[in-house]
mmCIF file of the C-alpha atoms, coordinates in Angstrom:
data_MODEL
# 
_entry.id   MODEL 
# 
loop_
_atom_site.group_PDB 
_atom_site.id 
_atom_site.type_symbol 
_atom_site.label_atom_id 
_atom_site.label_alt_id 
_atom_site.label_comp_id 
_atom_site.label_asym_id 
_atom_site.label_entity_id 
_atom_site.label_seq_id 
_atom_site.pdbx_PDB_ins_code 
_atom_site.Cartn_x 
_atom_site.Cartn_y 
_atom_site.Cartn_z 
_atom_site.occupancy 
_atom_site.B_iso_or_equiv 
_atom_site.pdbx_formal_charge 
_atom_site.auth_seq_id 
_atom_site.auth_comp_id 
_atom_site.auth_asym_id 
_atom_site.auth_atom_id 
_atom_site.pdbx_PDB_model_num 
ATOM 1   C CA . UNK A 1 1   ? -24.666 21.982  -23.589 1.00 0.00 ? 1   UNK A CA 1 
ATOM 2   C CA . UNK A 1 2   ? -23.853 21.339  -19.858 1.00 0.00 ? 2   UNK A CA 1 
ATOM 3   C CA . UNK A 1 3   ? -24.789 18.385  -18.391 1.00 0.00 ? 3   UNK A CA 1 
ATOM 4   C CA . UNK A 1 4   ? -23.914 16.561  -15.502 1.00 0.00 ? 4   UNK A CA 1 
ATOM 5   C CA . UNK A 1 5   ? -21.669 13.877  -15.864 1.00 0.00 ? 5   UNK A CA 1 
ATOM 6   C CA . UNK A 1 6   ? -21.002 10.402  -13.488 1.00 0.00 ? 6   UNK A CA 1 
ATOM 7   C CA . UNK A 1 7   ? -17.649 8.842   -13.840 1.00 0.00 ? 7   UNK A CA 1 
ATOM 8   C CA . UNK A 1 8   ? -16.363 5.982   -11.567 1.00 0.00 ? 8   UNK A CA 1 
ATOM 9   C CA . UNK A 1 9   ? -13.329 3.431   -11.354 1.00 0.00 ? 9   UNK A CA 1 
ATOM 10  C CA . UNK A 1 10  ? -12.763 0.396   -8.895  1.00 0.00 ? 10  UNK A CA 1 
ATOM 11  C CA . UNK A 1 11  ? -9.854  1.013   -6.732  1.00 0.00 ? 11  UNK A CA 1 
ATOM 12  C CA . UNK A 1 12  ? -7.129  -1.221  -6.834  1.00 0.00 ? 12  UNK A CA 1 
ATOM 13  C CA . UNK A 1 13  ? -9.161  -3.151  -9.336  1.00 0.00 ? 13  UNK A CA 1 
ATOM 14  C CA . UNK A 1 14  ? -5.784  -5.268  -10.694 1.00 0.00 ? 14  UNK A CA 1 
ATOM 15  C CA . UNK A 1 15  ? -5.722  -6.642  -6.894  1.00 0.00 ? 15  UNK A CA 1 
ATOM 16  C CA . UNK A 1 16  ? -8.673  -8.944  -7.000  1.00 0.00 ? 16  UNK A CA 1 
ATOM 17  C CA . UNK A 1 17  ? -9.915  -11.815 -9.175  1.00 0.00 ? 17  UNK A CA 1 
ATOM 18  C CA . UNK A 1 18  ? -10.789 -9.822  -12.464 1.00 0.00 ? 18  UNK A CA 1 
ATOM 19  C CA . UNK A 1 19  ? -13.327 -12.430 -13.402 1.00 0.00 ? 19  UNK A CA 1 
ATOM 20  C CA . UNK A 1 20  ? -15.358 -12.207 -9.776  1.00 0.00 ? 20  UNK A CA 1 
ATOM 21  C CA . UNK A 1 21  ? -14.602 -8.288  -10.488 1.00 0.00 ? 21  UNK A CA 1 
ATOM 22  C CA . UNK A 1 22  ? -15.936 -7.724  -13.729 1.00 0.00 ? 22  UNK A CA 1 
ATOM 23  C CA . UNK A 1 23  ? -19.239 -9.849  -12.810 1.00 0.00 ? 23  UNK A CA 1 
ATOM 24  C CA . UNK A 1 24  ? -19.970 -7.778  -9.768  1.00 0.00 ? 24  UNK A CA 1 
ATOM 25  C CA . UNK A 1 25  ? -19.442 -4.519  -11.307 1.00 0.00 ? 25  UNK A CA 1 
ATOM 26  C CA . UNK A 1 26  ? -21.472 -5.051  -14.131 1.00 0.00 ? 26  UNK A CA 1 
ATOM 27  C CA . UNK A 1 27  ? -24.612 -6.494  -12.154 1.00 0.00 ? 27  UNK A CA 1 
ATOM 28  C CA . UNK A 1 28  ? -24.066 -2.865  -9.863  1.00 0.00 ? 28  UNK A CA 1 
ATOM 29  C CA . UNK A 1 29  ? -24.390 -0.945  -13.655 1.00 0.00 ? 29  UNK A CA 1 
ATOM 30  C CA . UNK A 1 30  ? -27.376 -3.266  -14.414 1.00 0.00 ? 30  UNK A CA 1 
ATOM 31  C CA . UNK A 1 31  ? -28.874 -2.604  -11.023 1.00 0.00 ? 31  UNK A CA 1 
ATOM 32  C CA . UNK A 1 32  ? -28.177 1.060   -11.456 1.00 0.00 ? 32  UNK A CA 1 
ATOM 33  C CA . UNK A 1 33  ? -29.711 1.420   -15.144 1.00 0.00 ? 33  UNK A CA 1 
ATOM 34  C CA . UNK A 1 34  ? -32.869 -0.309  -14.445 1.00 0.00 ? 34  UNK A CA 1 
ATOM 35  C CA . UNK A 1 35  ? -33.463 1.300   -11.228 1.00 0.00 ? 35  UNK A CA 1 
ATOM 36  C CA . UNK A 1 36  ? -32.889 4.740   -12.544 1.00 0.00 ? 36  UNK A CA 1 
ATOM 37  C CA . UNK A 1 37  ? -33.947 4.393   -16.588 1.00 0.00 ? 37  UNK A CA 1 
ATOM 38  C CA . UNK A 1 38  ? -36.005 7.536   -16.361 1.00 0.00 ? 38  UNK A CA 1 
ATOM 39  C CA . UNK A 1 39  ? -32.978 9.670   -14.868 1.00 0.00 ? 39  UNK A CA 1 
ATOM 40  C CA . UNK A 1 40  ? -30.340 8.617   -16.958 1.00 0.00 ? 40  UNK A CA 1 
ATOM 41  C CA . UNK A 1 41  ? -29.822 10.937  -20.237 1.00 0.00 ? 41  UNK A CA 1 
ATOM 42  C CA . UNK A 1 42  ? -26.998 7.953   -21.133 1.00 0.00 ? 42  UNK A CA 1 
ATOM 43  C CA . UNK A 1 43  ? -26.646 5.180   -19.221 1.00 0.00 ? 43  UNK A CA 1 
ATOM 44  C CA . UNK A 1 44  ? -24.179 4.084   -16.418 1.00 0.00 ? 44  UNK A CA 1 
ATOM 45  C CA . UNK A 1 45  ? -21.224 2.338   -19.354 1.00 0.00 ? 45  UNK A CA 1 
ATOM 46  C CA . UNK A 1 46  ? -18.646 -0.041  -18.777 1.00 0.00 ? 46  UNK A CA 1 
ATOM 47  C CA . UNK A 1 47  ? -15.765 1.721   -20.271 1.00 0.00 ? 47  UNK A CA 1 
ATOM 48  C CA . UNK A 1 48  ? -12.132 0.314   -19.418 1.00 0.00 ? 48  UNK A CA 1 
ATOM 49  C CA . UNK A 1 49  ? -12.900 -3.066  -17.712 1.00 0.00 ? 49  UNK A CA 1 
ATOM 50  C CA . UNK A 1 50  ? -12.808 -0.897  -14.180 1.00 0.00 ? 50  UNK A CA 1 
ATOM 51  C CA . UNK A 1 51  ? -14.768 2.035   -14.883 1.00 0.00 ? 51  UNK A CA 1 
ATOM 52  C CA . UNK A 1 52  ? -18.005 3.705   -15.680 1.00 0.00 ? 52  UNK A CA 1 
ATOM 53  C CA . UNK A 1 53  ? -19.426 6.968   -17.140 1.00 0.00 ? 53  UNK A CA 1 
ATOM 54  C CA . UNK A 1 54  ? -22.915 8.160   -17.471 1.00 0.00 ? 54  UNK A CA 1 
ATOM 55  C CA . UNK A 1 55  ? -24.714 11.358  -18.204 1.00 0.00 ? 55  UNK A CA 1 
ATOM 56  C CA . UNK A 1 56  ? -27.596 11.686  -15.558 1.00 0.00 ? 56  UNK A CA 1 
ATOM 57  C CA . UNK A 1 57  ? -30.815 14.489  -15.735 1.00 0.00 ? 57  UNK A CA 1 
ATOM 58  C CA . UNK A 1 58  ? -30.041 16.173  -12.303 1.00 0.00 ? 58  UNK A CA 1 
ATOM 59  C CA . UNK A 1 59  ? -27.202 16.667  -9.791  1.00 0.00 ? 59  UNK A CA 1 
ATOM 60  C CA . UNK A 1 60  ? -30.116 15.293  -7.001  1.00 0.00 ? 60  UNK A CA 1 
ATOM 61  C CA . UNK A 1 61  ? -30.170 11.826  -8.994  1.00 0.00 ? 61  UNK A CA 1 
ATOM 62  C CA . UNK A 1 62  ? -26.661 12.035  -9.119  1.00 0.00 ? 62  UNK A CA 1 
ATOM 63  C CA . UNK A 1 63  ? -26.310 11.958  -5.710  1.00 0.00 ? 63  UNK A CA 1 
ATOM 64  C CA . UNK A 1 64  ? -28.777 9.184   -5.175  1.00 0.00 ? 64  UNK A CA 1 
ATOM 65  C CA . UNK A 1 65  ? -26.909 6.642   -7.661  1.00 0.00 ? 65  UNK A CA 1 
ATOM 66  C CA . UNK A 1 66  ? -23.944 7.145   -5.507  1.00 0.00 ? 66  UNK A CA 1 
ATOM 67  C CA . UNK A 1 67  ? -25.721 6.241   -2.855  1.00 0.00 ? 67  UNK A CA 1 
ATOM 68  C CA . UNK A 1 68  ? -27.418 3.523   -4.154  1.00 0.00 ? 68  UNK A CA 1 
ATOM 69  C CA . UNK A 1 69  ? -24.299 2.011   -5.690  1.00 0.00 ? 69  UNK A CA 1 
ATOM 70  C CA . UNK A 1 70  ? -22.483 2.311   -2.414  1.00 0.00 ? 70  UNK A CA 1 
ATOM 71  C CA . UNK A 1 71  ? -26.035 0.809   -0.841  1.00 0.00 ? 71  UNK A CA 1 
ATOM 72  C CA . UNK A 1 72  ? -25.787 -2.037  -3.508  1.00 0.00 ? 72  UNK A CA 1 
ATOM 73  C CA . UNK A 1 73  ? -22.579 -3.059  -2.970  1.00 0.00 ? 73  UNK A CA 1 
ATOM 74  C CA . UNK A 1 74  ? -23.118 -3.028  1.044   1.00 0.00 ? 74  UNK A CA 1 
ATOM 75  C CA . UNK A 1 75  ? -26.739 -5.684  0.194   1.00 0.00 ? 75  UNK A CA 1 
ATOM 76  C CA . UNK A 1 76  ? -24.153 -8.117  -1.838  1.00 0.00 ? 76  UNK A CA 1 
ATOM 77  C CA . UNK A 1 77  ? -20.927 -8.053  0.409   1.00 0.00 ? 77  UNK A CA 1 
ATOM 78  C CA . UNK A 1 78  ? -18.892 -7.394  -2.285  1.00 0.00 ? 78  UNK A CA 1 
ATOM 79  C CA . UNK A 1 79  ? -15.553 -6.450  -1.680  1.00 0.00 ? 79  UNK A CA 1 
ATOM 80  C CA . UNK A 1 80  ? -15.475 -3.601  -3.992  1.00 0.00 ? 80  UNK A CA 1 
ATOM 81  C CA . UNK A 1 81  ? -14.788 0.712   -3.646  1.00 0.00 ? 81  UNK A CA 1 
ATOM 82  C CA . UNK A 1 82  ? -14.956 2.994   -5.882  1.00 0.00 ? 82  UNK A CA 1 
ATOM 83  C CA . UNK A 1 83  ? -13.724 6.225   -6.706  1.00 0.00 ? 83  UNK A CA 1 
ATOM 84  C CA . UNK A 1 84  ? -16.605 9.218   -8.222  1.00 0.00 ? 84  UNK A CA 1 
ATOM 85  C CA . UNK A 1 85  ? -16.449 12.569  -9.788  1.00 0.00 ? 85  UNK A CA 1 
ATOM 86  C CA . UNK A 1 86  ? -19.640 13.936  -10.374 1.00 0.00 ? 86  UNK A CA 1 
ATOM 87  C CA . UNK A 1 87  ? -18.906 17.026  -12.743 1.00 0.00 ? 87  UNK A CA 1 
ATOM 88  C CA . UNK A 1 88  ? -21.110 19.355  -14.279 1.00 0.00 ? 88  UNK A CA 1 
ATOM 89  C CA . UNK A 1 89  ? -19.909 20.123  -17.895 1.00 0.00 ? 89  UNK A CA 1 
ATOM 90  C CA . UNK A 1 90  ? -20.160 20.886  -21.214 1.00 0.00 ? 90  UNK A CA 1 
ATOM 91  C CA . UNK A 1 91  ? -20.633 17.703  -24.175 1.00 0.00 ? 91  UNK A CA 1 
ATOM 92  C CA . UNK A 1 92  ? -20.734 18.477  -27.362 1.00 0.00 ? 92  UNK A CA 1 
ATOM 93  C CA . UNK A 1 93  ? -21.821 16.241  -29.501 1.00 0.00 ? 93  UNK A CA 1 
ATOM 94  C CA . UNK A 1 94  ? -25.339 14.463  -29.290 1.00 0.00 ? 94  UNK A CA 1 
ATOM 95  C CA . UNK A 1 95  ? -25.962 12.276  -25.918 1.00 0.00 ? 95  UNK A CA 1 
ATOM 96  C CA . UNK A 1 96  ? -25.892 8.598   -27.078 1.00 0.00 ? 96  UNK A CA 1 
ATOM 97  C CA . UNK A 1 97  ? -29.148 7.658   -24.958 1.00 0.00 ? 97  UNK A CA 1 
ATOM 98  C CA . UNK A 1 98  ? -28.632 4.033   -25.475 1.00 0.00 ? 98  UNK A CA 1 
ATOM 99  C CA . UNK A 1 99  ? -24.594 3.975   -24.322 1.00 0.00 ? 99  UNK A CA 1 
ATOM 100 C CA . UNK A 1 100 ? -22.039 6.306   -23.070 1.00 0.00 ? 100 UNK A CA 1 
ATOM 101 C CA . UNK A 1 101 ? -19.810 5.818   -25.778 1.00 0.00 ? 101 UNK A CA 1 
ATOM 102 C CA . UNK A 1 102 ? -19.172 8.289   -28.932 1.00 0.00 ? 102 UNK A CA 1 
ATOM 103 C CA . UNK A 1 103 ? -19.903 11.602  -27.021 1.00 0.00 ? 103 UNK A CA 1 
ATOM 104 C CA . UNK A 1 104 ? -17.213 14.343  -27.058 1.00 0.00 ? 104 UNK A CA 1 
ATOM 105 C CA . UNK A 1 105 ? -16.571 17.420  -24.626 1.00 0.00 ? 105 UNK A CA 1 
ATOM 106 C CA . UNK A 1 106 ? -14.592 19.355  -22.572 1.00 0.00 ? 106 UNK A CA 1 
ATOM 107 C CA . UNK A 1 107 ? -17.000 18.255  -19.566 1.00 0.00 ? 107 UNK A CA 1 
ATOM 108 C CA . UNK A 1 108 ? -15.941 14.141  -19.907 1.00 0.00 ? 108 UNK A CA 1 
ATOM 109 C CA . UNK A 1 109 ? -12.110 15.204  -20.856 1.00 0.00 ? 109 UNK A CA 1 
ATOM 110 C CA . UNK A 1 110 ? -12.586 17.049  -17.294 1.00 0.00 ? 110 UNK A CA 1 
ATOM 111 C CA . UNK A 1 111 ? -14.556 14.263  -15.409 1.00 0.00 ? 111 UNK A CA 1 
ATOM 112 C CA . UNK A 1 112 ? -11.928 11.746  -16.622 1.00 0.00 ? 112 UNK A CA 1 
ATOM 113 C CA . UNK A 1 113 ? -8.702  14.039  -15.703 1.00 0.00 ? 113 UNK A CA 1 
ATOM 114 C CA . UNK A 1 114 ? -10.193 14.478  -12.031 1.00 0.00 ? 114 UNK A CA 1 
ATOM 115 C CA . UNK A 1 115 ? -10.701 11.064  -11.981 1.00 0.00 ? 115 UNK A CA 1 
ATOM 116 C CA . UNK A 1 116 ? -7.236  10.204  -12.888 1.00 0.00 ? 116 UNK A CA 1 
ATOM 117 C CA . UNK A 1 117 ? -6.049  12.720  -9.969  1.00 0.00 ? 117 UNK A CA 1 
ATOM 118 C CA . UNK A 1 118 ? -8.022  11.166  -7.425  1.00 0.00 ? 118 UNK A CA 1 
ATOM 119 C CA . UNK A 1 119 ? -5.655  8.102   -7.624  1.00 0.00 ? 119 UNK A CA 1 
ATOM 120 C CA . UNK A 1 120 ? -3.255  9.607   -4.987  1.00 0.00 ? 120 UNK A CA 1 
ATOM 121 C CA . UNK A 1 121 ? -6.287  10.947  -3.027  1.00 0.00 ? 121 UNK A CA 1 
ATOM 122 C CA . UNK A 1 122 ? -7.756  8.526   -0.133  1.00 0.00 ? 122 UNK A CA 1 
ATOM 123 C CA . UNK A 1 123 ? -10.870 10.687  -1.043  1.00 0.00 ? 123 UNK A CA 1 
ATOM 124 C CA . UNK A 1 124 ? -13.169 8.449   -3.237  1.00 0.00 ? 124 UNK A CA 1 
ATOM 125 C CA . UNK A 1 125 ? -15.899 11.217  -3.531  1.00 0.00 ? 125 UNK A CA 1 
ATOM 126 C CA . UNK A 1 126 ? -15.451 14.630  -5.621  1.00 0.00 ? 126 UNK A CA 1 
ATOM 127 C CA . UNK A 1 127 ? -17.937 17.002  -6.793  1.00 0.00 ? 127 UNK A CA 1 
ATOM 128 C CA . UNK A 1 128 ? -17.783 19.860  -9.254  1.00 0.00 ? 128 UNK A CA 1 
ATOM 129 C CA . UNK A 1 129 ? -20.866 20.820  -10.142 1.00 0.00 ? 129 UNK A CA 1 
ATOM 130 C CA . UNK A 1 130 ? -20.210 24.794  -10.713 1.00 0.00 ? 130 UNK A CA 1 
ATOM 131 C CA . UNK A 1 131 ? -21.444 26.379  -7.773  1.00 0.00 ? 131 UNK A CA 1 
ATOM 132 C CA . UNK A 1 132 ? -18.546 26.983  -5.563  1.00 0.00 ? 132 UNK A CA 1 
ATOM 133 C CA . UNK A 1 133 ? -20.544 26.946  -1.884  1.00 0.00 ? 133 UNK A CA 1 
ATOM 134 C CA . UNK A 1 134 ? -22.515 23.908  -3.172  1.00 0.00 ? 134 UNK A CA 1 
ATOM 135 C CA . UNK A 1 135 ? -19.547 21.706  -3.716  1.00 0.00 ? 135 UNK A CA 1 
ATOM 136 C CA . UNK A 1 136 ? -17.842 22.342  -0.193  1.00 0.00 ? 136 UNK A CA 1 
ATOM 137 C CA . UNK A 1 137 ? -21.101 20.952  1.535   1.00 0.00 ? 137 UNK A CA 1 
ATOM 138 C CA . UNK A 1 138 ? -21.127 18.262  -0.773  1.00 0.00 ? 138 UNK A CA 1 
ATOM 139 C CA . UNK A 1 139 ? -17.532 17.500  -0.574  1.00 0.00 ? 139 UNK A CA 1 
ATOM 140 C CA . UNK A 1 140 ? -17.849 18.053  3.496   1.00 0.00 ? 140 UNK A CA 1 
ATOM 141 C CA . UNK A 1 141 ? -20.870 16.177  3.560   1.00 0.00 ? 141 UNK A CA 1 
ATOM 142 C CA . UNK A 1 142 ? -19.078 12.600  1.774   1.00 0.00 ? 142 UNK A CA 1 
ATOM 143 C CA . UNK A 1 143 ? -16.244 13.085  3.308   1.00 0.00 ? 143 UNK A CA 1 
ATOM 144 C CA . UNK A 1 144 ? -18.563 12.220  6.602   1.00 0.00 ? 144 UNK A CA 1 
ATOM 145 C CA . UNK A 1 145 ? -20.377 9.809   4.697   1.00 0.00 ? 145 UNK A CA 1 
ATOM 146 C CA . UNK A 1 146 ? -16.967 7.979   3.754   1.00 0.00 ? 146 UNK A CA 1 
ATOM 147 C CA . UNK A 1 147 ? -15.966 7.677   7.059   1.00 0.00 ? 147 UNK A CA 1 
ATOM 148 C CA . UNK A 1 148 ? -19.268 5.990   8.244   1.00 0.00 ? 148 UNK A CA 1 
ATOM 149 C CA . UNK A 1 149 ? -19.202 3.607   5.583   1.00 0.00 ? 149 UNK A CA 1 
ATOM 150 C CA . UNK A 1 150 ? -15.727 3.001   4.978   1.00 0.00 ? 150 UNK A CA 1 
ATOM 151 C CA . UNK A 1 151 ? -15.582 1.866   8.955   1.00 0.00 ? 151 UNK A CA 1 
ATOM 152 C CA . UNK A 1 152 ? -18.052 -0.790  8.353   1.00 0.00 ? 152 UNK A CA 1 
ATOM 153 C CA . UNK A 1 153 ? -17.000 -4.415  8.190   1.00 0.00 ? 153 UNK A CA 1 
ATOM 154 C CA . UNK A 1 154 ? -19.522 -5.423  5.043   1.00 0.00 ? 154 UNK A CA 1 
ATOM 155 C CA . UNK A 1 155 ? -18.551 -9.005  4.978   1.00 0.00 ? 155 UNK A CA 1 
ATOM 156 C CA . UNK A 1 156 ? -19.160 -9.230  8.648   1.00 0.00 ? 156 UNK A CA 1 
ATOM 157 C CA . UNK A 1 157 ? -22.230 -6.879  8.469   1.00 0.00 ? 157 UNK A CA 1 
ATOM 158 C CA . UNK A 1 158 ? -23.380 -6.157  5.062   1.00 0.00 ? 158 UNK A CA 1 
ATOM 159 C CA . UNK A 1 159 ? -26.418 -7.820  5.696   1.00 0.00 ? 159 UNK A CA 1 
ATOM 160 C CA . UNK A 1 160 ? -27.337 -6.312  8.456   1.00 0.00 ? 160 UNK A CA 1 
ATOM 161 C CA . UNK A 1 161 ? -26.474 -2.964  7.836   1.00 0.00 ? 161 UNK A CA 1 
ATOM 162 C CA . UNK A 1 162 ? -28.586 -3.247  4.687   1.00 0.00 ? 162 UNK A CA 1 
ATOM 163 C CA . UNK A 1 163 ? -31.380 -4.187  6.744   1.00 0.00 ? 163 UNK A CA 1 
ATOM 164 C CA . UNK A 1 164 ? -31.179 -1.010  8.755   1.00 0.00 ? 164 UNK A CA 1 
ATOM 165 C CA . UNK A 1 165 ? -31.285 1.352   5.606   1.00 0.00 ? 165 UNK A CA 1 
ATOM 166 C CA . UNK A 1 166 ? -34.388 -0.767  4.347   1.00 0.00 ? 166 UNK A CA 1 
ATOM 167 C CA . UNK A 1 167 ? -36.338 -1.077  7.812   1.00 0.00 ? 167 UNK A CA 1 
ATOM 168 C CA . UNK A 1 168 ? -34.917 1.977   9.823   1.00 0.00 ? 168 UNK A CA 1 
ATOM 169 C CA . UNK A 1 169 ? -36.312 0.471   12.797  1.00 0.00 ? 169 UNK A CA 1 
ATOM 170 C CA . UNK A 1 170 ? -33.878 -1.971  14.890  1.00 0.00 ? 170 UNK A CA 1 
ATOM 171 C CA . UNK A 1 171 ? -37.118 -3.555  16.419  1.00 0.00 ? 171 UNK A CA 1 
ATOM 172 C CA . UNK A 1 172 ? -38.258 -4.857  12.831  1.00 0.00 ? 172 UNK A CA 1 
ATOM 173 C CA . UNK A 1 173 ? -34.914 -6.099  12.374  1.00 0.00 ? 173 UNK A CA 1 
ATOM 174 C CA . UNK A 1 174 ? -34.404 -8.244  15.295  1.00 0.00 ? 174 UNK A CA 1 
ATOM 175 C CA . UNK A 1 175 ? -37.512 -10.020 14.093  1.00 0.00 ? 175 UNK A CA 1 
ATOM 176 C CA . UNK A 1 176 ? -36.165 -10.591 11.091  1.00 0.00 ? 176 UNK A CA 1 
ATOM 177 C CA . UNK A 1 177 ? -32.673 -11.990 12.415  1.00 0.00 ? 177 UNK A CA 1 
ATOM 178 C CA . UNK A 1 178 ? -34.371 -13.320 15.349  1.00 0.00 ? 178 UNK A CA 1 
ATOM 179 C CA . UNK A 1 179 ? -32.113 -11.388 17.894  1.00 0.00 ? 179 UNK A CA 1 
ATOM 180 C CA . UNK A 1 180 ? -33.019 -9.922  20.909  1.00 0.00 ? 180 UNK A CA 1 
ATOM 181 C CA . UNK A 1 181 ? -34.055 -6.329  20.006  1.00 0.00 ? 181 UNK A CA 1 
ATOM 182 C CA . UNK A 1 182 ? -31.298 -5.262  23.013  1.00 0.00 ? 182 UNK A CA 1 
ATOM 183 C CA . UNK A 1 183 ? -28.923 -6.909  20.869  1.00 0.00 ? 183 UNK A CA 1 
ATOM 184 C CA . UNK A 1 184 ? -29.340 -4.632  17.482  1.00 0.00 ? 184 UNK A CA 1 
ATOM 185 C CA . UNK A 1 185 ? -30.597 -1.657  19.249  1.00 0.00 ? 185 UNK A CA 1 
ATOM 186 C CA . UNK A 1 186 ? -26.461 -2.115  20.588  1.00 0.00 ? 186 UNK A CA 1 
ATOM 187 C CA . UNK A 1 187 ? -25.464 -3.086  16.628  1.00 0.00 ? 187 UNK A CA 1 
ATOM 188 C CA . UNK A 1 188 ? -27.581 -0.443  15.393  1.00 0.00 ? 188 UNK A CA 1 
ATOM 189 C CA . UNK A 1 189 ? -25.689 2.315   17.702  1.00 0.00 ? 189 UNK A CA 1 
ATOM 190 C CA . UNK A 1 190 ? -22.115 0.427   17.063  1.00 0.00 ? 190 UNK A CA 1 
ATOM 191 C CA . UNK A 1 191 ? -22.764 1.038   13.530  1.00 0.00 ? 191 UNK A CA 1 
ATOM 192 C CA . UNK A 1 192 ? -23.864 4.345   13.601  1.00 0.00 ? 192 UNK A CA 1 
ATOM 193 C CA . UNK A 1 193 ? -26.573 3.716   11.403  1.00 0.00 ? 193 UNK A CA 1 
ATOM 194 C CA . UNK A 1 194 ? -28.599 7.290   12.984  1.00 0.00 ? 194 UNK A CA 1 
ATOM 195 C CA . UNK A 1 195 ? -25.077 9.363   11.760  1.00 0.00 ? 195 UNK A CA 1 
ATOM 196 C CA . UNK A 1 196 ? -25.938 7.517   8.408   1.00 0.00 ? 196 UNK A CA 1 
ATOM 197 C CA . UNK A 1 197 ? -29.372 8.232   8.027   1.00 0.00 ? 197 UNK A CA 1 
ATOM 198 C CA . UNK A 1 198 ? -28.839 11.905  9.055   1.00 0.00 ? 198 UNK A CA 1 
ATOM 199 C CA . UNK A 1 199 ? -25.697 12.258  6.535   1.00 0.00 ? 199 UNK A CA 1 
ATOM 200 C CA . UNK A 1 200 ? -27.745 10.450  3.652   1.00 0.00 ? 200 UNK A CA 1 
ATOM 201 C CA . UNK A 1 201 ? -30.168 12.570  4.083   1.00 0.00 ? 201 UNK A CA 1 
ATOM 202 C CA . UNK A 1 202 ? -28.342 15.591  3.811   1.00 0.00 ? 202 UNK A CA 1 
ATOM 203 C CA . UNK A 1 203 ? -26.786 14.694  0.716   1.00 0.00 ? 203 UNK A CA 1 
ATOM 204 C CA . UNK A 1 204 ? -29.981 13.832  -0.724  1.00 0.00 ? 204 UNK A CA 1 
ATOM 205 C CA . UNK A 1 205 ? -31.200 17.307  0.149   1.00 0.00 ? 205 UNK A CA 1 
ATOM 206 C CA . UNK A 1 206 ? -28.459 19.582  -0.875  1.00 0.00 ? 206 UNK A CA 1 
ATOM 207 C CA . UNK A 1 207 ? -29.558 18.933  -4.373  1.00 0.00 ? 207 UNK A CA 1 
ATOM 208 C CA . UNK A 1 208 ? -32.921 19.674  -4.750  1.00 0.00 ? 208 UNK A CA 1 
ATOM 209 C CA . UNK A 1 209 ? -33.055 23.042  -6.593  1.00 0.00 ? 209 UNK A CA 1 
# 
């Protein structure tokens, strides 16, 4: 059967302290797995040390977990990207609901080829999800949404910035920092947060069907 399948690795994982690593990763999964239970056909699974694979319901929930991961990972500071593939494929044997491990298919031996490509690619999003016109506005649509986030300082600003995606409204969030509200209306538009909102959104939407 087809199903749509999440694969991700840590770039340049061998770079930073493997211990810090591994511990921030795997609290990301855990975040992931409990926030999304109902979604998940298999869960979000620690693979190779660096990487993750999952089998998820729906390309729309899909989409969200990146998000969220990439949200996650802004709310913590951690110094941590990742590279996706989202690929709709076929898996063979039964879908291990309790762990991603033991399944076999020509959709995962895909996933984890394109994932392997994407090394020499400064592209960390890539969608395949069969339907040709689909996967150029999704591939489009993150390449915008890579270049918002990847701009972003997040161990200057993670806090903040995760503040704006929670509140949406810079007035509630100089209360909360006790700032001016002149001073994060000016953060707000230096970091583009209304070009994030409108690009999240669109992702979001692409994939309800």
């Amino acid at each position: 059967m087809q199903h749509y399948i999440l694969m991700a690795d840590v770039i340049d994982s061998r770079t930073t302290d493997q211990v810090i690593l591994m511990k921030e990763f795997k609290s990301c999964v855990d975040y992931i797995n409990n926030k999304y239970k109902s979604s998940l056909l298999s869960p979000l699974t620690i693979t190779l040390g660096d990487e993750f694979q999952g089998v998820i319901k729906d390309a729309n929930t899909a989409v969200e977990i990146i998000i969220s991961i990439e949200e996650y990972i802004i709310s913590k500071s951690i110094n941590m990207k990742l590279r996706y593939v989202l690929h709709y494929g076929g898996i063979d044997t039964e879908i291990n609901s309790e762990i991603a491990y033991e399944m076999l298919g020509e959709g995962l031996t895909v996933a984890r080829s394109r994932l392997m490509n994407m090394k020499n690619d400064s592209h960390r999003f890539e969608v395949d999800i069969k339907n040709e016109k689909l996967n150029n506005l999704l591939s489009n649509s993150f390449i915008v949404y890579q270049d918002l986030i990847d701009g972003w300082n997040i161990k200057r600003d993670g806090e903040l910035i995760s503040l704006f995606i929670k509140k949406r409204d810079y007035k509630k969030v100089a209360d909360l920092v006790a700032k001016t509200r002149s001073q994060i209306w000016k953060r707000e538009r230096g970091l583009k947060m209304t070009s994030y909102y409108a690009i999240k959104s669109i992702l979001i939407n692409l994939t309800i069907f």
